[in-house]
Amino acid sequence: MNAPRQLQRIAVLVSVGRHPVSGVPRYSRNDAAALELARGLAEQHHAKLDVIHAGAPGDQALTEYLALGAREVEVLACRDGEDAAAMLAARVEGYDLVLTGTRAEGAFDTGMLPYRVAAALGYPLVGSAVDVTAAGGRVAVRQFLPKGVRRRVDASLPAVVAVHPLANAQPQYAYARQRAGTIRPVLVPHAIDRDADAWTVGPIERKPVKLVAAEKRSGHARMLSAVTTESRGGNVVIDGSSVEKAQVILAYLREHQLIDY
């Protein structure tokens, strides 16, 4: 019988965020929480911790991760039109645990990078993590759910964990660590993003309209739903194929006149 896999190598994937008002580049709060959780795990298990970014090595916002506790930030030189997820997946292959933020903070980011990295590696992925522990070759994650609900799940190592912004982590900024740390550029083989030509990047003209069903309940009923976890009449679909689940979603949208086809 094989011995359980030990937590020996941890990777944290970090991105460059933007201030929501000024737009000035800064560290991503989601990735900072992932870094703080990873530092605790690395100290507990005496594991090697690597902080990795795919982008421009000269971005000054990366130095803020040094102040938050990263001894070194390894930067994979990645230009526009290249597949950052493929580069990161190739770099972290063989790591026992990969932590990321739930999504970047550039603007309306997709949040797909953890899923793409996990799919490329063939690792299980656990999202919306508020705390992470590891033992016996498995990682245990407490997940964030709406209305204060939490759920504990676990997965076998190696695994990818996406950390929620409300994680139980309090990063501490220290200027001395920023001066002592280093940014290390690394040249890696280029990975062309085949879907890049299908996207058009431009300034935001208006905020996207959220699909919200019309509220038909009384004010008293709405107040009760805000403080209780009772069902609001929705359906939880677990069994069935992806096509059947998509049909349930389409039926809901048509019922509430959110789509007209």
CSV table of N, CA and C in Angstrom, one decimal, residues 7-99:
chain,number,residue,atom,x,y,z
A,7,LEU,N,2.9,16.9,2.0
A,7,LEU,CA,2.8,18.3,1.5
A,7,LEU,C,4.3,18.9,1.5
A,8,GLN,N,4.9,18.8,0.4
A,8,GLN,CA,6.3,19.3,0.3
A,8,GLN,C,6.6,20.5,-0.5
A,9,ARG,N,5.7,20.7,-1.5
A,9,ARG,CA,5.9,21.8,-2.5
A,9,ARG,C,4.6,22.5,-2.6
A,10,ILE,N,4.5,23.8,-2.4
A,10,ILE,CA,3.3,24.6,-2.5
A,10,ILE,C,3.6,25.8,-3.5
A,11,ALA,N,2.7,26.0,-4.4
A,11,ALA,CA,2.8,27.2,-5.3
A,11,ALA,C,1.6,28.1,-5.1
A,12,VAL,N,1.9,29.4,-5.2
A,12,VAL,CA,0.8,30.4,-5.1
A,12,VAL,C,0.9,31.2,-6.4
A,13,LEU,N,-0.2,31.3,-7.1
A,13,LEU,CA,-0.3,32.0,-8.4
A,13,LEU,C,-0.9,33.4,-8.1
A,14,VAL,N,-0.1,34.4,-8.4
A,14,VAL,CA,-0.5,35.8,-8.0
A,14,VAL,C,-0.7,36.6,-9.3
A,15,SER,N,-1.6,37.6,-9.2
A,15,SER,CA,-1.9,38.5,-10.4
A,15,SER,C,-1.7,39.9,-9.9
A,16,VAL,N,-1.9,40.8,-10.9
A,16,VAL,CA,-1.8,42.3,-10.6
A,16,VAL,C,-3.3,42.8,-10.6
A,17,GLY,N,-3.7,43.3,-9.5
A,17,GLY,CA,-5.0,43.9,-9.4
A,17,GLY,C,-5.0,45.4,-9.7
A,18,ARG,N,-6.2,46.0,-9.6
A,18,ARG,CA,-6.3,47.5,-9.8
A,18,ARG,C,-7.2,48.1,-8.7
A,19,HIS,N,-6.8,49.2,-8.3
A,19,HIS,CA,-7.7,49.9,-7.3
A,19,HIS,C,-9.0,50.2,-7.9
A,20,PRO,N,-10.1,49.9,-7.2
A,20,PRO,CA,-11.4,50.1,-7.8
A,20,PRO,C,-11.8,51.5,-8.2
A,21,VAL,N,-11.2,52.5,-7.5
A,21,VAL,CA,-11.5,53.9,-7.8
A,21,VAL,C,-10.5,54.5,-8.7
A,22,SER,N,-9.2,54.5,-8.4
A,22,SER,CA,-8.2,55.2,-9.2
A,22,SER,C,-7.7,54.3,-10.3
A,23,GLY,N,-7.8,53.0,-10.3
A,23,GLY,CA,-7.3,52.1,-11.3
A,23,GLY,C,-5.8,51.9,-11.3
A,24,VAL,N,-5.2,52.4,-10.2
A,24,VAL,CA,-3.7,52.2,-10.1
A,24,VAL,C,-3.4,50.7,-9.8
A,25,PRO,N,-2.4,50.1,-10.5
A,25,PRO,CA,-2.1,48.7,-10.3
A,25,PRO,C,-1.6,48.5,-8.9
A,26,ARG,N,-2.0,47.4,-8.3
A,26,ARG,CA,-1.6,47.0,-6.9
A,26,ARG,C,-1.7,45.5,-6.8
A,27,TYR,N,-1.4,45.0,-5.7
A,27,TYR,CA,-1.5,43.5,-5.4
A,27,TYR,C,-3.0,43.2,-5.4
A,28,SER,N,-3.3,41.9,-5.7
A,28,SER,CA,-4.7,41.5,-5.6
A,28,SER,C,-5.0,41.0,-4.2
A,29,ARG,N,-6.1,41.5,-3.6
A,29,ARG,CA,-6.4,41.1,-2.3
A,29,ARG,C,-6.7,39.6,-2.2
A,30,ASN,N,-7.4,39.0,-3.2
A,30,ASN,CA,-7.6,37.6,-3.2
A,30,ASN,C,-6.4,36.8,-3.2
A,31,ASP,N,-5.4,37.2,-4.1
A,31,ASP,CA,-4.1,36.4,-4.1
A,31,ASP,C,-3.3,36.6,-2.8
A,32,ALA,N,-3.5,37.8,-2.2
A,32,ALA,CA,-2.8,38.1,-0.9
A,32,ALA,C,-3.3,37.1,0.1
A,33,ALA,N,-4.6,36.9,0.2
A,33,ALA,CA,-5.1,35.9,1.1
A,33,ALA,C,-4.6,34.5,0.8
A,34,ALA,N,-4.5,34.1,-0.5
A,34,ALA,CA,-4.0,32.8,-0.8
A,34,ALA,C,-2.5,32.7,-0.4
A,35,LEU,N,-1.8,33.8,-0.5
A,35,LEU,CA,-0.4,33.8,-0.1
A,35,LEU,C,-0.3,33.6,1.4
A,36,GLU,N,-1.1,34.3,2.2
A,36,GLU,CA,-1.0,34.2,3.6
A,36,GLU,C,-1.4,32.7,4.1
A,37,LEU,N,-2.4,32.1,3.5
A,37,LEU,CA,-2.8,30.8,3.9
A,37,LEU,C,-1.6,29.8,3.5
A,38,ALA,N,-1.0,30.0,2.3
A,38,ALA,CA,0.1,29.2,1.9
A,38,ALA,C,1.3,29.3,2.8
A,39,ARG,N,1.6,30.5,3.3
A,39,ARG,CA,2.7,30.7,4.2
A,39,ARG,C,2.5,29.9,5.5
A,40,GLY,N,1.3,29.9,6.0
A,40,GLY,CA,1.0,29.1,7.2
A,40,GLY,C,1.1,27.6,7.0
A,41,LEU,N,0.7,27.1,5.8
A,41,LEU,CA,0.8,25.7,5.5
A,41,LEU,C,2.3,25.3,5.3
A,42,ALA,N,3.1,26.2,4.7
A,42,ALA,CA,4.5,25.9,4.4
A,42,ALA,C,5.2,25.9,5.8
A,43,GLU,N,4.9,26.8,6.7
A,43,GLU,CA,5.6,26.8,8.0
A,43,GLU,C,5.2,25.5,8.8
A,44,GLN,N,4.0,25.2,8.7
A,44,GLN,CA,3.5,24.0,9.5
A,44,GLN,C,4.1,22.7,9.0
A,45,HIS,N,4.2,22.5,7.7
A,45,HIS,CA,4.6,21.3,7.1
A,45,HIS,C,6.1,21.3,6.6
A,46,HIS,N,6.8,22.4,6.9
A,46,HIS,CA,8.2,22.6,6.4
A,46,HIS,C,8.3,22.4,4.9
A,47,ALA,N,7.3,23.0,4.2
A,47,ALA,CA,7.2,22.8,2.7
A,47,ALA,C,7.9,23.9,2.0
A,48,LYS,N,8.3,23.7,0.8
A,48,LYS,CA,8.9,24.8,0.0
A,48,LYS,C,7.8,25.6,-0.7
A,49,LEU,N,7.8,26.9,-0.6
A,49,LEU,CA,6.8,27.8,-1.1
A,49,LEU,C,7.3,28.6,-2.3
A,50,ASP,N,6.7,28.6,-3.4
A,50,ASP,CA,7.0,29.4,-4.6
A,50,ASP,C,5.9,30.2,-4.9
A,51,VAL,N,6.2,31.5,-5.2
A,51,VAL,CA,5.1,32.5,-5.6
A,51,VAL,C,5.4,32.8,-7.1
A,52,ILE,N,4.4,32.6,-7.9
A,52,ILE,CA,4.6,32.7,-9.4
A,52,ILE,C,3.6,33.6,-10.0
A,53,HIS,N,4.1,34.4,-11.0
A,53,HIS,CA,3.2,35.3,-11.7
A,53,HIS,C,3.5,35.2,-13.2
A,54,ALA,N,2.5,35.3,-14.0
A,54,ALA,CA,2.7,35.3,-15.5
A,54,ALA,C,2.3,36.6,-16.0
A,55,GLY,N,3.3,37.4,-16.5
A,55,GLY,CA,3.0,38.7,-17.0
A,55,GLY,C,4.3,39.5,-17.3
A,56,ALA,N,4.3,40.8,-17.0
A,56,ALA,CA,5.5,41.6,-17.3
A,56,ALA,C,6.4,41.7,-16.0
A,57,PRO,N,7.6,41.3,-16.2
A,57,PRO,CA,8.5,41.3,-15.0
A,57,PRO,C,8.7,42.7,-14.4
A,58,GLY,N,8.5,43.7,-15.1
A,58,GLY,CA,8.8,45.1,-14.6
A,58,GLY,C,7.6,45.7,-13.9
A,59,ASP,N,6.6,45.0,-13.7
A,59,ASP,CA,5.4,45.5,-13.0
A,59,ASP,C,5.7,45.8,-11.6
A,60,GLN,N,5.6,47.0,-11.1
A,60,GLN,CA,6.0,47.4,-9.8
A,60,GLN,C,5.0,46.9,-8.7
A,61,ALA,N,3.8,46.5,-9.1
A,61,ALA,CA,2.8,46.0,-8.2
A,61,ALA,C,3.2,44.7,-7.6
A,62,LEU,N,4.1,44.0,-8.3
A,62,LEU,CA,4.5,42.6,-7.8
A,62,LEU,C,5.4,42.8,-6.6
A,63,THR,N,6.1,43.9,-6.4
A,63,THR,CA,6.9,44.0,-5.2
A,63,THR,C,6.1,44.1,-4.0
A,64,GLU,N,4.8,44.4,-4.1
A,64,GLU,CA,3.9,44.4,-2.9
A,64,GLU,C,3.8,43.0,-2.3
A,65,TYR,N,3.9,41.9,-3.2
A,65,TYR,CA,3.8,40.6,-2.6
A,65,TYR,C,5.0,40.2,-1.8
A,66,LEU,N,6.2,40.9,-2.1
A,66,LEU,CA,7.3,40.7,-1.3
A,66,LEU,C,7.1,41.3,0.1
A,67,ALA,N,6.4,42.4,0.2
A,67,ALA,CA,6.1,43.0,1.5
A,67,ALA,C,5.1,42.2,2.2
A,68,LEU,N,4.3,41.4,1.5
A,68,LEU,CA,3.3,40.6,2.2
A,68,LEU,C,3.8,39.2,2.6
A,69,GLY,N,5.1,39.0,2.4
A,69,GLY,CA,5.7,37.7,2.9
A,69,GLY,C,6.4,36.8,1.9
A,70,ALA,N,6.3,37.1,0.6
A,70,ALA,CA,6.9,36.3,-0.4
A,70,ALA,C,8.4,36.7,-0.5
A,71,ARG,N,9.3,35.7,-0.3
A,71,ARG,CA,10.7,35.9,-0.4
A,71,ARG,C,11.2,36.2,-1.8
A,72,GLU,N,10.4,35.6,-2.7
A,72,GLU,CA,10.8,35.8,-4.2
A,72,GLU,C,9.5,35.6,-5.0
A,73,VAL,N,9.4,36.5,-6.0
A,73,VAL,CA,8.3,36.3,-7.0
A,73,VAL,C,8.9,35.9,-8.3
A,74,GLU,N,8.5,34.7,-8.7
A,74,GLU,CA,9.0,34.3,-10.0
A,74,GLU,C,8.1,34.7,-11.1
A,75,VAL,N,8.6,35.4,-12.1
A,75,VAL,CA,7.7,36.0,-13.2
A,75,VAL,C,8.0,35.3,-14.5
A,76,LEU,N,7.0,34.6,-15.0
A,76,LEU,CA,7.0,34.0,-16.3
A,76,LEU,C,6.7,35.1,-17.4
A,77,ALA,N,7.6,35.4,-18.2
A,77,ALA,CA,7.4,36.5,-19.2
A,77,ALA,C,6.3,36.1,-20.1
A,78,CYS,N,5.2,36.8,-20.0
A,78,CYS,CA,4.0,36.5,-20.8
A,78,CYS,C,3.5,37.8,-21.4
A,79,ARG,N,3.3,37.8,-22.7
A,79,ARG,CA,2.8,39.0,-23.4
A,79,ARG,C,1.4,38.8,-23.8
A,80,ASP,N,0.8,39.9,-24.3
A,80,ASP,CA,-0.6,39.9,-24.7
A,80,ASP,C,-0.8,38.9,-25.9
A,81,GLY,N,-1.8,38.1,-25.8
A,81,GLY,CA,-2.1,37.1,-26.8
A,81,GLY,C,-1.5,35.7,-26.5
A,82,GLU,N,-0.8,35.6,-25.4
A,82,GLU,CA,-0.2,34.3,-25.0
A,82,GLU,C,-1.1,33.7,-23.9
A,83,ASP,N,-1.0,32.4,-23.8
A,83,ASP,CA,-1.9,31.7,-22.9
A,83,ASP,C,-1.2,31.6,-21.5
A,84,ALA,N,-1.5,32.5,-20.6
A,84,ALA,CA,-0.9,32.5,-19.2
A,84,ALA,C,-1.3,31.2,-18.5
A,85,ALA,N,-2.5,30.7,-18.6
A,85,ALA,CA,-2.9,29.5,-17.9
A,85,ALA,C,-2.0,28.3,-18.3
A,86,ALA,N,-1.7,28.2,-19.6
A,86,ALA,CA,-0.9,27.0,-20.0
A,86,ALA,C,0.5,27.2,-19.5
A,87,MET,N,1.1,28.4,-19.5
A,87,MET,CA,2.4,28.6,-18.9
A,87,MET,C,2.5,28.2,-17.5
A,88,LEU,N,1.5,28.7,-16.7
A,88,LEU,CA,1.5,28.4,-15.3
A,88,LEU,C,1.3,27.0,-15.0
A,89,ALA,N,0.4,26.3,-15.7
A,89,ALA,CA,0.2,24.9,-15.5
A,89,ALA,C,1.5,24.1,-15.8
A,90,ALA,N,2.2,24.4,-16.8
A,90,ALA,CA,3.5,23.7,-17.1
A,90,ALA,C,4.5,24.0,-16.0
A,91,ARG,N,4.5,25.2,-15.4
A,91,ARG,CA,5.4,25.5,-14.4
A,91,ARG,C,5.1,24.8,-13.1
A,92,VAL,N,3.9,24.6,-12.7
A,92,VAL,CA,3.6,24.1,-11.4
A,92,VAL,C,3.3,22.6,-11.4
A,93,GLU,N,3.5,22.0,-12.5
A,93,GLU,CA,3.3,20.5,-12.6
A,93,GLU,C,4.2,19.8,-11.6
A,94,GLY,N,3.7,18.9,-10.9
A,94,GLY,CA,4.4,18.2,-9.9
A,94,GLY,C,4.3,18.8,-8.5
A,95,TYR,N,3.8,20.0,-8.3
A,95,TYR,CA,3.6,20.5,-7.0
A,95,TYR,C,2.5,19.8,-6.3
A,96,ASP,N,2.5,19.8,-4.9
A,96,ASP,CA,1.5,19.1,-4.2
A,96,ASP,C,0.3,19.9,-4.0
A,97,LEU,N,0.4,21.2,-3.9
A,97,LEU,CA,-0.7,22.1,-3.7
A,97,LEU,C,-0.5,23.4,-4.4
A,98,VAL,N,-1.5,23.8,-5.1
A,98,VAL,CA,-1.5,25.1,-5.9
A,98,VAL,C,-2.6,26.0,-5.4
A,99,LEU,N,-2.3,27.2,-4.9
A,99,LEU,CA,-3.3,28.1,-4.4
A,99,LEU,C,-3.4,29.3,-5.3
